[in-house]
């Protein structure tokens, strides 16, 4: 048997002798693919992405290595944008939820595709700004923004998505203090908990009532009354119901839930609402059994839900914002590892160890997430063993993939794990003092470094050793 990775929603058939797709790349929804759109098997029987041989990339840049396919990322951005133009009659703006992967190159690519950026810290604001994104397209989220972060955001004129009372009051004070320096009142939106539940991992559900995020709908009138008297320019409301969602119904329902609050704000409190942000959450296909809707189907569904709800309530269509993270960047990247040793526990399992693990991909240990992988230097080799891919950390739970079918492997083979673009680099750590991997962007046969590999010296950059402690080691 050989590895057969099929993509149900397209004609792409990726086998261990990975056939290139016959359909045109831009008709495939990247979030429904296991591999980046440009993945093929080349004449050396190696995996190739963006015209670059993955084995050569590892020789050049080392491993572990994040490999980002520019075509896949641009295609995902364009599909979101085009789907809104096709299915929504009002204005729209797609924001990239940069918590999925905040770095200069990713922000620059999505920015150049006309997307704005959703940020959750001053660090993510700085990254988006340095990547050249206009502050008018930066929306600042978070459930505990510090006064310092709020001032920083106000300085550039980003829109702040206010999460709670404390923040609202702090912001109003800051706005009053800074009003001389600022020509315009701060633009804010209000995040509400819509009470919509969806089927995803408990840690990544956010829209149900028992959530740390957003204002409770029961206090919404008091919030609107406060905002109406404040120095803030409140332009609308926001909700985000969760992540890695495959059902369309919860996103279809958002319009109907939000419109009632939109109407109340305008008609009872005289607020000048014009924007509705329905968050992100569309899932991706990590393993064959995952079956997310396409980007276009998702956009069509939310557009129809919002349009129907606003028409029924007699309000003009709002500017519709959404903020996908995972479905933009998740399937555009793979991680290449070098295989080290193996260990067979008779009648139980064989462990194959790679040179990374929970520090570059904490999702399996955190959410029991499943991943798919291939041996990139023997793509057509027969699948002959069921193995467990273990990371190199001192932790028994550091398992990247349990019970995967692979060909025979040798020390030095290159294992490539798919779907690592979202919440991998951004959640990476230096556990066990492992340096964070490098990342490259590939396209049309070229590769460029977008994140340098950390060095051992980098690991000590923030350490301080008071002299008396150093002396004491010499006693
Ligand atoms: N907007 C808000 C307010 C969010 O909290 C999130 C994700 C998004 C947008 C983007 O959601 P997406 O389109 O990526 O589903 N670390 C977890 C995911 C946490 C999601 C946090 N919020 C994971 O690795 O699965």
Tab-separated table of C-alpha atoms and ligand atoms in Angstrom:
chain	number	residue	atom	x	y	z
A	1	UNK	CA	0.000	0.000	0.000
A	2	UNK	CA	1.216	3.533	-0.697
A	3	UNK	CA	0.259	6.776	0.985
A	4	UNK	CA	-2.942	8.059	-0.561
A	5	UNK	CA	-3.991	11.509	0.474
A	6	UNK	CA	-7.136	12.467	-1.295
A	7	UNK	CA	-8.958	15.715	-1.186
A	8	UNK	CA	-12.692	15.017	-1.236
A	9	UNK	CA	-13.697	18.476	-2.314
A	10	UNK	CA	-11.514	18.634	-5.389
A	11	UNK	CA	-9.981	16.568	-8.102
A	12	UNK	CA	-6.606	16.642	-6.390
A	13	UNK	CA	-5.369	13.160	-5.724
A	14	UNK	CA	-2.208	13.189	-3.722
A	15	UNK	CA	-0.616	9.791	-3.534
A	16	UNK	CA	2.736	8.677	-2.358
A	17	UNK	CA	3.581	9.155	-5.985
A	18	UNK	CA	1.822	12.472	-5.442
A	19	UNK	CA	0.130	13.380	-8.706
A	20	UNK	CA	-0.132	17.011	-9.434
A	21	UNK	CA	-3.657	18.318	-9.488
A	22	UNK	CA	-5.407	18.627	-12.805
A	23	UNK	CA	-7.785	21.340	-11.593
A	24	UNK	CA	-6.675	24.924	-11.558
A	25	UNK	CA	-5.233	25.843	-8.179
A	26	UNK	CA	-7.391	28.837	-7.510
A	27	UNK	CA	-10.587	26.773	-7.735
A	28	UNK	CA	-9.547	24.753	-4.677
A	29	UNK	CA	-10.368	26.040	-1.221
A	30	UNK	CA	-7.034	25.856	0.655
A	31	UNK	CA	-8.752	25.058	3.965
A	32	UNK	CA	-10.138	21.830	2.459
A	33	UNK	CA	-6.743	20.520	1.367
A	34	UNK	CA	-4.361	18.415	3.423
A	35	UNK	CA	-1.375	19.862	1.601
A	36	UNK	CA	-0.470	23.298	0.317
A	37	UNK	CA	-1.916	23.848	-3.166
A	38	UNK	CA	1.421	23.675	-4.978
A	39	UNK	CA	2.548	20.356	-3.437
A	40	UNK	CA	3.747	17.747	-5.929
A	41	UNK	CA	6.152	14.826	-6.025
A	42	UNK	CA	9.164	15.606	-8.175
A	43	UNK	CA	11.309	13.339	-10.278
A	44	UNK	CA	13.570	12.566	-7.279
A	45	UNK	CA	10.516	11.121	-5.513
A	46	UNK	CA	10.689	14.052	-3.099
A	47	UNK	CA	7.912	16.302	-1.890
A	48	UNK	CA	8.093	19.676	-3.601
A	49	UNK	CA	6.218	22.793	-2.489
A	50	UNK	CA	6.168	26.106	-4.323
A	51	UNK	CA	8.623	24.627	-6.813
A	52	UNK	CA	11.155	23.888	-4.040
A	53	UNK	CA	12.335	20.412	-3.115
A	54	UNK	CA	11.628	20.013	0.594
A	55	UNK	CA	14.731	17.866	1.110
A	56	UNK	CA	16.881	20.630	-0.413
A	57	UNK	CA	15.173	23.211	1.793
A	58	UNK	CA	16.124	21.205	4.883
A	59	UNK	CA	19.713	20.911	3.634
A	60	UNK	CA	19.831	24.661	3.145
A	61	UNK	CA	17.959	25.932	6.216
A	62	UNK	CA	18.116	23.015	8.682
A	63	UNK	CA	15.267	21.425	10.578
A	64	UNK	CA	12.730	21.690	12.044
A	65	UNK	CA	11.621	24.086	9.324
A	66	UNK	CA	8.261	25.758	8.743
A	67	UNK	CA	7.637	25.981	4.965
A	68	UNK	CA	4.980	28.474	3.910
A	69	UNK	CA	3.460	28.248	0.419
A	70	UNK	CA	2.826	31.787	-0.827
A	71	UNK	CA	0.359	30.683	-3.525
A	72	UNK	CA	-1.857	28.924	-0.969
A	73	UNK	CA	-1.915	31.935	1.338
A	74	UNK	CA	-2.672	34.424	-1.430
A	75	UNK	CA	-5.357	32.113	-2.848
A	76	UNK	CA	-7.082	31.855	0.531
A	77	UNK	CA	-7.055	35.669	0.913
A	78	UNK	CA	-8.440	36.151	-2.598
A	79	UNK	CA	-11.166	33.569	-2.066
A	80	UNK	CA	-12.426	35.348	1.063
A	81	UNK	CA	-12.370	38.720	-0.692
A	82	UNK	CA	-13.961	37.485	-3.922
A	83	UNK	CA	-16.653	35.544	-2.083
A	84	UNK	CA	-17.752	38.676	-0.200
A	85	UNK	CA	-17.886	40.659	-3.458
A	86	UNK	CA	-20.022	37.903	-4.964
A	87	UNK	CA	-22.356	37.110	-2.058
A	88	UNK	CA	-22.699	40.292	-0.004
A	89	UNK	CA	-24.307	43.429	-1.352
A	90	UNK	CA	-22.951	45.785	1.317
A	91	UNK	CA	-19.339	46.733	2.039
A	92	UNK	CA	-17.079	44.142	3.576
A	93	UNK	CA	-13.583	43.818	5.005
A	94	UNK	CA	-11.695	40.637	5.790
A	95	UNK	CA	-9.260	40.896	8.693
A	96	UNK	CA	-6.565	38.265	9.243
A	97	UNK	CA	-6.566	37.023	12.856
A	98	UNK	CA	-2.827	37.339	13.292
A	99	UNK	CA	-2.816	35.310	16.520
A	100	UNK	CA	-2.750	32.332	14.116
A	101	UNK	CA	0.741	33.373	12.946
A	102	UNK	CA	1.996	36.861	13.616
A	103	UNK	CA	5.205	37.654	11.766
A	104	UNK	CA	6.234	40.359	9.328
A	105	UNK	CA	6.060	38.247	6.167
A	106	UNK	CA	2.621	36.743	6.824
A	107	UNK	CA	1.187	40.160	7.734
A	108	UNK	CA	2.795	41.684	4.630
A	109	UNK	CA	1.344	39.015	2.318
A	110	UNK	CA	-2.190	39.247	3.679
A	111	UNK	CA	-1.919	43.060	3.808
A	112	UNK	CA	-0.905	43.164	0.151
A	113	UNK	CA	-4.042	41.133	-0.626
A	114	UNK	CA	-6.160	43.927	0.848
A	115	UNK	CA	-6.887	42.277	4.178
A	116	UNK	CA	-6.804	44.124	7.482
A	117	UNK	CA	-5.366	42.589	10.656
A	118	UNK	CA	-6.931	41.512	13.945
A	119	UNK	CA	-4.393	41.849	16.764
A	120	UNK	CA	-4.479	40.990	20.474
A	121	UNK	CA	-1.404	42.673	21.914
A	122	UNK	CA	0.933	45.612	21.409
A	123	UNK	CA	3.406	43.091	19.964
A	124	UNK	CA	0.937	42.058	17.272
A	125	UNK	CA	0.136	45.746	16.590
A	126	UNK	CA	3.836	46.489	16.115
A	127	UNK	CA	4.211	43.498	13.784
A	128	UNK	CA	1.259	44.561	11.623
A	129	UNK	CA	2.455	48.187	11.487
A	130	UNK	CA	6.045	47.218	10.596
A	131	UNK	CA	4.666	44.937	7.861
A	132	UNK	CA	3.120	48.058	6.343
A	133	UNK	CA	-0.524	47.552	7.287
A	134	UNK	CA	-2.501	50.760	7.681
A	135	UNK	CA	-3.671	51.412	11.280
A	136	UNK	CA	-7.143	52.044	9.875
A	137	UNK	CA	-7.239	48.319	9.040
A	138	UNK	CA	-5.975	47.141	12.428
A	139	UNK	CA	-8.556	45.964	14.988
A	140	UNK	CA	-7.331	45.443	18.535
A	141	UNK	CA	-8.892	42.599	20.587
A	142	UNK	CA	-8.237	41.046	23.978
A	143	UNK	CA	-9.963	40.569	27.317
A	144	UNK	CA	-7.336	42.319	29.447
A	145	UNK	CA	-5.686	45.054	27.438
A	146	UNK	CA	-3.436	47.130	29.648
A	147	UNK	CA	-3.700	50.933	29.804
A	148	UNK	CA	-0.288	50.999	28.144
A	149	UNK	CA	-1.465	48.807	25.275
A	150	UNK	CA	-4.616	50.894	24.883
A	151	UNK	CA	-2.592	54.136	24.703
A	152	UNK	CA	-0.231	52.534	22.199
A	153	UNK	CA	-3.133	51.520	20.018
A	154	UNK	CA	-4.762	54.971	20.303
A	155	UNK	CA	-1.514	56.625	19.296
A	156	UNK	CA	-1.764	54.973	15.874
A	157	UNK	CA	-5.542	55.174	15.544
A	158	UNK	CA	-6.305	51.447	15.475
A	159	UNK	CA	-9.898	50.397	16.138
A	160	UNK	CA	-10.303	48.885	19.603
A	161	UNK	CA	-12.705	45.995	20.131
A	162	UNK	CA	-13.741	46.624	23.732
A	163	UNK	CA	-14.254	43.460	25.750
A	164	UNK	CA	-15.468	44.533	29.210
A	165	UNK	CA	-16.452	47.345	31.596
A	166	UNK	CA	-13.015	47.937	32.980
A	167	UNK	CA	-11.619	48.490	29.524
A	168	UNK	CA	-14.510	50.692	28.474
A	169	UNK	CA	-14.006	52.961	31.462
A	170	UNK	CA	-10.210	53.075	31.078
A	171	UNK	CA	-10.574	53.923	27.437
A	172	UNK	CA	-13.064	56.676	28.095
A	173	UNK	CA	-10.648	58.248	30.600
A	174	UNK	CA	-7.733	57.898	28.191
A	175	UNK	CA	-9.814	59.403	25.403
A	176	UNK	CA	-10.635	62.401	27.593
A	177	UNK	CA	-7.003	62.849	28.682
A	178	UNK	CA	-5.631	62.454	25.186
A	179	UNK	CA	-8.400	64.295	23.371
A	180	UNK	CA	-6.229	67.375	22.923
A	181	UNK	CA	-3.592	65.332	21.139
A	182	UNK	CA	-6.093	63.286	19.156
A	183	UNK	CA	-7.986	64.862	16.334
A	184	UNK	CA	-10.678	62.171	16.318
A	185	UNK	CA	-12.500	60.291	19.048
A	186	UNK	CA	-11.160	56.717	19.386
A	187	UNK	CA	-12.956	54.244	17.151
A	188	UNK	CA	-14.266	51.306	19.117
A	189	UNK	CA	-16.455	48.247	18.650
A	190	UNK	CA	-18.083	46.267	21.454
A	191	UNK	CA	-17.542	42.531	21.796
A	192	UNK	CA	-20.653	40.651	22.889
A	193	UNK	CA	-21.090	37.029	23.908
A	194	UNK	CA	-23.773	35.870	21.505
A	195	UNK	CA	-24.798	32.688	23.354
A	196	UNK	CA	-24.201	30.481	20.325
A	197	UNK	CA	-22.610	27.123	21.023
A	198	UNK	CA	-20.709	25.134	18.464
A	199	UNK	CA	-18.985	21.778	18.330
A	200	UNK	CA	-15.286	22.257	18.779
A	201	UNK	CA	-12.757	21.702	21.536
A	202	UNK	CA	-13.930	23.276	24.799
A	203	UNK	CA	-10.814	25.478	25.013
A	204	UNK	CA	-11.509	27.083	21.662
A	205	UNK	CA	-15.224	27.821	22.142
A	206	UNK	CA	-15.848	31.455	22.910
A	207	UNK	CA	-19.384	32.388	21.950
A	208	UNK	CA	-21.312	30.575	24.699
A	209	UNK	CA	-22.509	32.597	27.666
A	210	UNK	CA	-20.010	31.118	30.157
A	211	UNK	CA	-16.995	32.644	28.392
A	212	UNK	CA	-14.281	34.991	29.634
A	213	UNK	CA	-14.696	37.087	26.477
A	214	UNK	CA	-17.079	39.907	25.750
A	215	UNK	CA	-19.965	41.719	27.429
A	216	UNK	CA	-22.815	39.631	28.775
A	217	UNK	CA	-25.907	40.389	26.648
A	218	UNK	CA	-27.856	41.059	29.873
A	219	UNK	CA	-25.821	44.206	30.510
A	220	UNK	CA	-25.884	45.459	26.969
A	221	UNK	CA	-28.336	48.308	27.576
A	222	UNK	CA	-26.155	49.711	30.351
A	223	UNK	CA	-23.136	49.462	28.037
A	224	UNK	CA	-24.926	51.264	25.203
A	225	UNK	CA	-26.091	53.981	27.627
A	226	UNK	CA	-22.501	54.502	28.859
A	227	UNK	CA	-21.092	54.598	25.329
A	228	UNK	CA	-23.738	57.092	24.198
A	229	UNK	CA	-22.452	59.569	26.836
A	230	UNK	CA	-18.757	58.752	26.410
A	231	UNK	CA	-15.981	60.351	24.374
A	232	UNK	CA	-15.772	57.256	22.225
A	233	UNK	CA	-16.837	56.727	18.629
A	234	UNK	CA	-18.536	53.335	18.739
A	235	UNK	CA	-18.989	52.002	15.216
A	236	UNK	CA	-20.508	48.601	15.833
A	237	UNK	CA	-20.430	45.221	17.511
A	238	UNK	CA	-18.389	42.037	17.336
A	239	UNK	CA	-18.852	38.363	18.171
A	240	UNK	CA	-16.621	35.333	17.716
A	241	UNK	CA	-18.077	31.927	18.524
A	242	UNK	CA	-15.084	29.599	18.365
A	243	UNK	CA	-12.460	28.012	16.199
A	244	UNK	CA	-12.021	24.929	13.941
A	245	UNK	CA	-15.778	24.862	13.257
A	246	UNK	CA	-17.153	22.650	10.485
A	247	UNK	CA	-20.881	23.383	10.886
A	248	UNK	CA	-22.309	26.318	8.972
A	249	UNK	CA	-25.408	26.751	11.148
A	250	UNK	CA	-23.783	28.629	14.081
A	251	UNK	CA	-22.293	31.165	11.682
A	252	UNK	CA	-25.580	31.444	9.807
A	253	UNK	CA	-27.273	32.272	13.134
A	254	UNK	CA	-24.922	35.108	14.097
A	255	UNK	CA	-26.658	37.722	11.926
A	256	UNK	CA	-30.032	37.087	13.562
A	257	UNK	CA	-28.583	37.330	17.079
A	258	UNK	CA	-26.510	40.461	16.456
A	259	UNK	CA	-29.118	42.443	14.538
A	260	UNK	CA	-31.345	42.880	17.596
A	261	UNK	CA	-28.504	44.605	19.499
A	262	UNK	CA	-27.528	46.626	16.435
A	263	UNK	CA	-31.089	47.921	16.139
A	264	UNK	CA	-31.374	48.651	19.852
A	265	UNK	CA	-28.122	50.655	19.813
A	266	UNK	CA	-29.210	52.752	16.864
A	267	UNK	CA	-32.883	53.254	17.663
A	268	UNK	CA	-32.879	53.546	21.452
A	269	UNK	CA	-29.418	54.929	22.196
A	270	UNK	CA	-28.729	56.919	19.049
A	271	UNK	CA	-25.406	55.197	18.419
A	272	UNK	CA	-24.050	55.468	14.890
A	273	UNK	CA	-23.423	51.804	14.203
A	274	UNK	CA	-22.185	50.872	10.742
A	275	UNK	CA	-19.950	47.783	11.173
A	276	UNK	CA	-20.721	44.223	12.203
A	277	UNK	CA	-17.826	41.848	12.874
A	278	UNK	CA	-18.774	38.169	12.999
A	279	UNK	CA	-15.316	36.839	13.971
A	280	UNK	CA	-13.485	33.883	12.480
A	281	UNK	CA	-13.683	30.166	13.120
A	282	UNK	CA	-13.879	28.290	9.819
A	283	UNK	CA	-12.065	24.975	10.224
A	284	UNK	CA	-9.415	23.267	8.107
A	285	UNK	CA	-8.713	19.706	7.063
A	286	UNK	CA	-5.934	18.291	9.248
A	287	UNK	CA	-6.701	14.624	8.494
A	288	UNK	CA	-8.696	12.830	5.796
A	289	UNK	CA	-11.818	12.528	7.960
A	290	UNK	CA	-12.058	16.312	8.505
A	291	UNK	CA	-14.655	17.865	6.222
A	292	UNK	CA	-14.807	21.660	6.573
A	293	UNK	CA	-16.965	23.781	4.246
A	294	UNK	CA	-15.145	25.807	1.609
A	295	UNK	CA	-14.233	29.448	2.159
A	296	UNK	CA	-16.843	30.464	-0.425
A	297	UNK	CA	-19.619	28.396	1.204
A	298	UNK	CA	-18.798	29.910	4.587
A	299	UNK	CA	-18.856	33.463	3.235
A	300	UNK	CA	-22.088	32.804	1.355
A	301	UNK	CA	-23.711	31.448	4.523
A	302	UNK	CA	-22.715	34.322	6.799
A	303	UNK	CA	-23.603	36.854	4.123
A	304	UNK	CA	-27.069	35.343	3.693
A	305	UNK	CA	-27.605	35.200	7.475
A	306	UNK	CA	-26.654	38.847	7.965
A	307	UNK	CA	-28.530	40.067	4.874
A	308	UNK	CA	-31.773	38.291	5.810
A	309	UNK	CA	-31.610	39.520	9.403
A	310	UNK	CA	-30.931	43.168	8.502
A	311	UNK	CA	-33.536	43.295	5.753
A	312	UNK	CA	-36.126	41.760	8.104
A	313	UNK	CA	-35.366	44.355	10.768
A	314	UNK	CA	-35.530	47.273	8.340
A	315	UNK	CA	-31.919	48.334	8.830
A	316	UNK	CA	-29.475	49.055	5.993
A	317	UNK	CA	-26.795	46.408	5.495
A	318	UNK	CA	-23.820	46.982	7.774
A	319	UNK	CA	-20.207	46.892	6.644
A	320	UNK	CA	-19.530	43.206	7.292
A	321	UNK	CA	-16.209	42.227	8.827
A	322	UNK	CA	-14.868	38.777	9.558
A	323	UNK	CA	-11.540	37.688	11.010
A	324	UNK	CA	-10.369	34.240	9.924
A	325	UNK	CA	-6.997	32.977	11.094
A	326	UNK	CA	-6.685	29.219	10.736
A	327	UNK	CA	-8.572	28.940	7.408
A	328	UNK	CA	-6.249	31.549	5.863
A	329	UNK	CA	-2.867	30.319	7.007
A	330	UNK	CA	-3.335	26.822	8.481
A	331	UNK	CA	-3.086	24.656	5.377
A	332	UNK	CA	-0.508	26.869	3.675
A	333	UNK	CA	2.399	25.622	5.781
A	334	UNK	CA	4.093	22.319	6.623
A	335	UNK	CA	6.806	21.509	9.141
A	336	UNK	CA	9.799	19.458	8.024
A	337	UNK	CA	11.641	17.450	10.688
A	338	UNK	CA	14.648	15.159	10.542
A	339	UNK	CA	14.017	11.674	11.866
A	340	UNK	CA	16.310	10.517	14.649
A	341	UNK	CA	16.085	7.131	16.293
A	342	UNK	CA	13.202	4.774	16.878
A	343	UNK	CA	12.112	2.555	19.717
A	344	UNK	CA	9.916	-0.498	19.455
A	345	UNK	CA	7.998	-1.663	22.486
A	346	UNK	CA	7.147	-5.242	21.430
A	347	UNK	CA	3.444	-5.820	20.789
A	348	UNK	CA	2.664	-2.241	21.769
A	349	UNK	CA	4.100	0.390	19.447
A	350	UNK	CA	7.066	1.799	17.588
A	351	UNK	CA	8.107	5.340	18.362
A	352	UNK	CA	9.917	7.373	15.727
A	353	UNK	CA	11.585	10.473	17.088
A	354	UNK	CA	11.933	13.814	15.326
A	355	UNK	CA	14.096	16.833	16.098
A	356	UNK	CA	11.220	19.046	17.279
A	357	UNK	CA	7.928	18.417	19.011
A	358	UNK	CA	5.685	20.205	21.466
A	359	UNK	CA	7.863	23.333	21.408
A	360	UNK	CA	7.210	23.979	17.693
A	361	UNK	CA	3.719	22.407	17.662
A	362	UNK	CA	1.992	22.430	21.054
A	363	UNK	CA	-1.442	21.622	19.554
A	364	UNK	CA	-1.401	17.812	19.935
A	365	UNK	CA	-0.529	17.966	23.644
A	366	UNK	CA	-2.867	20.895	24.284
A	367	UNK	CA	-5.959	19.956	22.275
A	368	UNK	CA	-5.270	16.321	21.282
A	369	UNK	CA	-5.113	17.622	17.695
A	370	UNK	CA	-4.495	15.165	14.901
A	371	UNK	CA	-2.037	15.661	12.061
A	372	UNK	CA	-1.028	13.909	8.842
A	373	UNK	CA	2.564	13.388	7.690
A	374	UNK	CA	4.682	11.815	4.947
A	375	UNK	CA	8.300	10.830	4.510
A	376	UNK	CA	9.310	13.545	2.072
A	377	UNK	CA	12.411	11.877	0.629
A	378	UNK	CA	10.638	8.600	-0.321
A	379	UNK	CA	7.238	9.700	-1.449
A	380	UNK	CA	6.369	6.553	-3.370
A	381	UNK	CA	7.623	4.071	-0.774
A	382	UNK	CA	5.025	1.578	0.420
A	383	UNK	CA	3.385	2.070	3.753
A	384	UNK	CA	4.706	-0.749	5.847
A	385	UNK	CA	4.408	0.216	9.490
A	386	UNK	CA	2.127	1.900	11.986
A	387	UNK	CA	4.185	4.207	14.145
A	388	UNK	CA	3.905	7.004	16.664
A	389	UNK	CA	5.826	10.209	16.007
A	390	UNK	CA	7.439	11.427	19.203
A	391	UNK	CA	9.009	14.800	19.807
A	392	UNK	CA	12.352	15.240	21.552
A	393	UNK	CA	11.099	16.892	24.728
A	394	UNK	CA	11.373	15.465	28.199
A	395	UNK	CA	7.695	14.857	28.495
A	396	UNK	CA	5.830	11.606	27.795
A	397	UNK	CA	2.933	13.500	26.252
A	398	UNK	CA	5.211	15.025	23.618
A	399	UNK	CA	3.679	12.978	20.811
A	400	UNK	CA	3.028	14.700	17.489
A	401	UNK	CA	1.072	11.921	15.764
A	402	UNK	CA	-0.223	8.673	17.210
A	403	UNK	CA	-0.580	5.556	15.052
A	404	UNK	CA	0.245	6.846	11.592
A	405	UNK	CA	1.036	4.610	8.636
A	406	UNK	CA	4.469	5.296	7.190
A	407	UNK	CA	7.007	3.571	4.967
A	408	UNK	CA	10.151	2.131	6.538
A	409	UNK	CA	12.175	5.028	7.873
A	410	UNK	CA	15.851	5.588	8.495
A	411	UNK	CA	17.758	8.049	10.612
A	412	UNK	CA	18.085	11.252	8.582
A	413	UNK	CA	14.824	10.853	6.631
A	414	UNK	CA	12.680	13.966	6.370
A	415	UNK	CA	9.238	13.795	7.944
A	416	UNK	CA	6.807	16.481	6.829
A	417	UNK	CA	3.740	17.272	8.933
A	418	UNK	CA	0.925	19.110	7.122
A	419	UNK	CA	-1.369	21.902	8.250
A	420	UNK	CA	1.041	23.627	10.632
A	421	UNK	CA	0.522	27.248	9.555
A	422	UNK	CA	-1.943	28.220	12.274
A	423	UNK	CA	-1.210	28.297	16.002
A	424	UNK	CA	2.129	26.511	15.639
A	425	UNK	CA	4.845	29.167	15.356
A	426	UNK	CA	2.597	31.585	17.247
A	427	UNK	CA	2.300	29.171	20.186
A	428	UNK	CA	5.859	27.851	19.974
A	429	UNK	CA	7.995	27.878	23.100
A	430	UNK	CA	11.578	27.276	24.130
A	431	UNK	CA	10.658	24.336	26.367
A	432	UNK	CA	13.802	22.400	27.260
A	433	UNK	CA	15.699	25.375	25.824
A	434	UNK	CA	15.153	24.334	22.250
A	435	UNK	CA	15.719	27.196	19.819
A	436	UNK	CA	12.605	28.092	17.783
A	437	UNK	CA	12.766	26.809	14.188
A	438	UNK	CA	13.313	28.896	11.090
A	439	UNK	CA	10.518	29.589	8.580
A	440	UNK	CA	10.767	30.093	4.834
A	441	UNK	CA	8.295	31.246	2.218
A	442	UNK	CA	8.354	29.350	-1.080
A	443	UNK	CA	6.993	30.174	-4.522
A	444	UNK	CA	7.934	29.683	-8.181
A	445	UNK	CA	11.019	27.712	-7.257
A	446	UNK	CA	12.453	30.308	-4.872
A	447	UNK	CA	12.696	30.245	-1.112
A	448	UNK	CA	13.298	33.135	1.282
A	449	UNK	CA	13.868	33.117	4.986
A	450	UNK	CA	11.002	34.806	6.850
A	451	UNK	CA	12.023	33.850	10.395
A	452	UNK	CA	15.619	33.130	11.349
A	453	UNK	CA	16.348	30.021	13.372
A	454	UNK	CA	17.105	30.915	16.975
A	455	UNK	CA	20.641	30.232	18.061
A	456	UNK	CA	21.816	28.871	21.394
A	457	UNK	CA	23.051	32.370	22.219
A	458	UNK	CA	19.559	33.758	21.501
A	459	UNK	CA	18.282	31.511	24.249
A	460	UNK	CA	20.386	33.401	26.776
A	461	UNK	CA	19.478	36.851	25.450
A	462	UNK	CA	17.102	37.711	28.281
A	463	UNK	CA	18.948	35.880	31.064
A	464	UNK	CA	20.778	37.898	33.669
A	465	UNK	CA	23.335	36.396	36.007
A	466	UNK	CA	24.147	38.615	38.988
A	467	UNK	CA	27.868	38.413	39.642
A	468	UNK	CA	27.503	37.079	43.171
A	469	UNK	CA	25.562	34.084	41.867
A	470	UNK	CA	28.185	33.349	39.235
A	471	UNK	CA	30.869	33.575	41.888
A	472	UNK	CA	29.011	31.122	44.080
A	473	UNK	CA	29.205	28.417	41.368
A	474	UNK	CA	32.950	28.580	41.703
A	475	UNK	CA	33.023	27.839	45.396
B	1	LIG	N1	-11.333	36.405	16.266
B	1	LIG	C1	-11.219	36.203	17.579
B	1	LIG	C2	-11.756	37.183	18.504
B	1	LIG	C3	-10.577	35.053	18.060
B	1	LIG	O1	-10.487	34.849	19.360
B	1	LIG	C4	-10.041	34.124	17.138
B	1	LIG	C5	-9.349	32.928	17.613
B	1	LIG	C6	-10.173	34.388	15.774
B	1	LIG	C7	-10.831	35.530	15.364
B	1	LIG	C8	-9.616	33.463	14.715
B	1	LIG	O2	-10.199	32.221	14.752
B	1	LIG	P1	-9.854	31.154	13.614
B	1	LIG	O3	-10.382	31.662	12.295
B	1	LIG	O4	-8.404	30.997	13.588
B	1	LIG	O5	-10.566	29.924	14.050
B	1	LIG	N2	-4.890	28.020	19.713
B	1	LIG	C9	-6.108	27.368	19.272
B	1	LIG	C10	-7.035	28.328	18.571
B	1	LIG	C11	-7.411	29.491	19.437
B	1	LIG	C12	-8.296	30.438	18.720
B	1	LIG	C13	-8.330	31.731	19.442
B	1	LIG	N3	-9.146	32.716	18.842
B	1	LIG	C14	-5.750	26.212	18.346
B	1	LIG	O6	-4.566	25.978	18.122
B	1	LIG	O7	-6.616	25.506	17.883
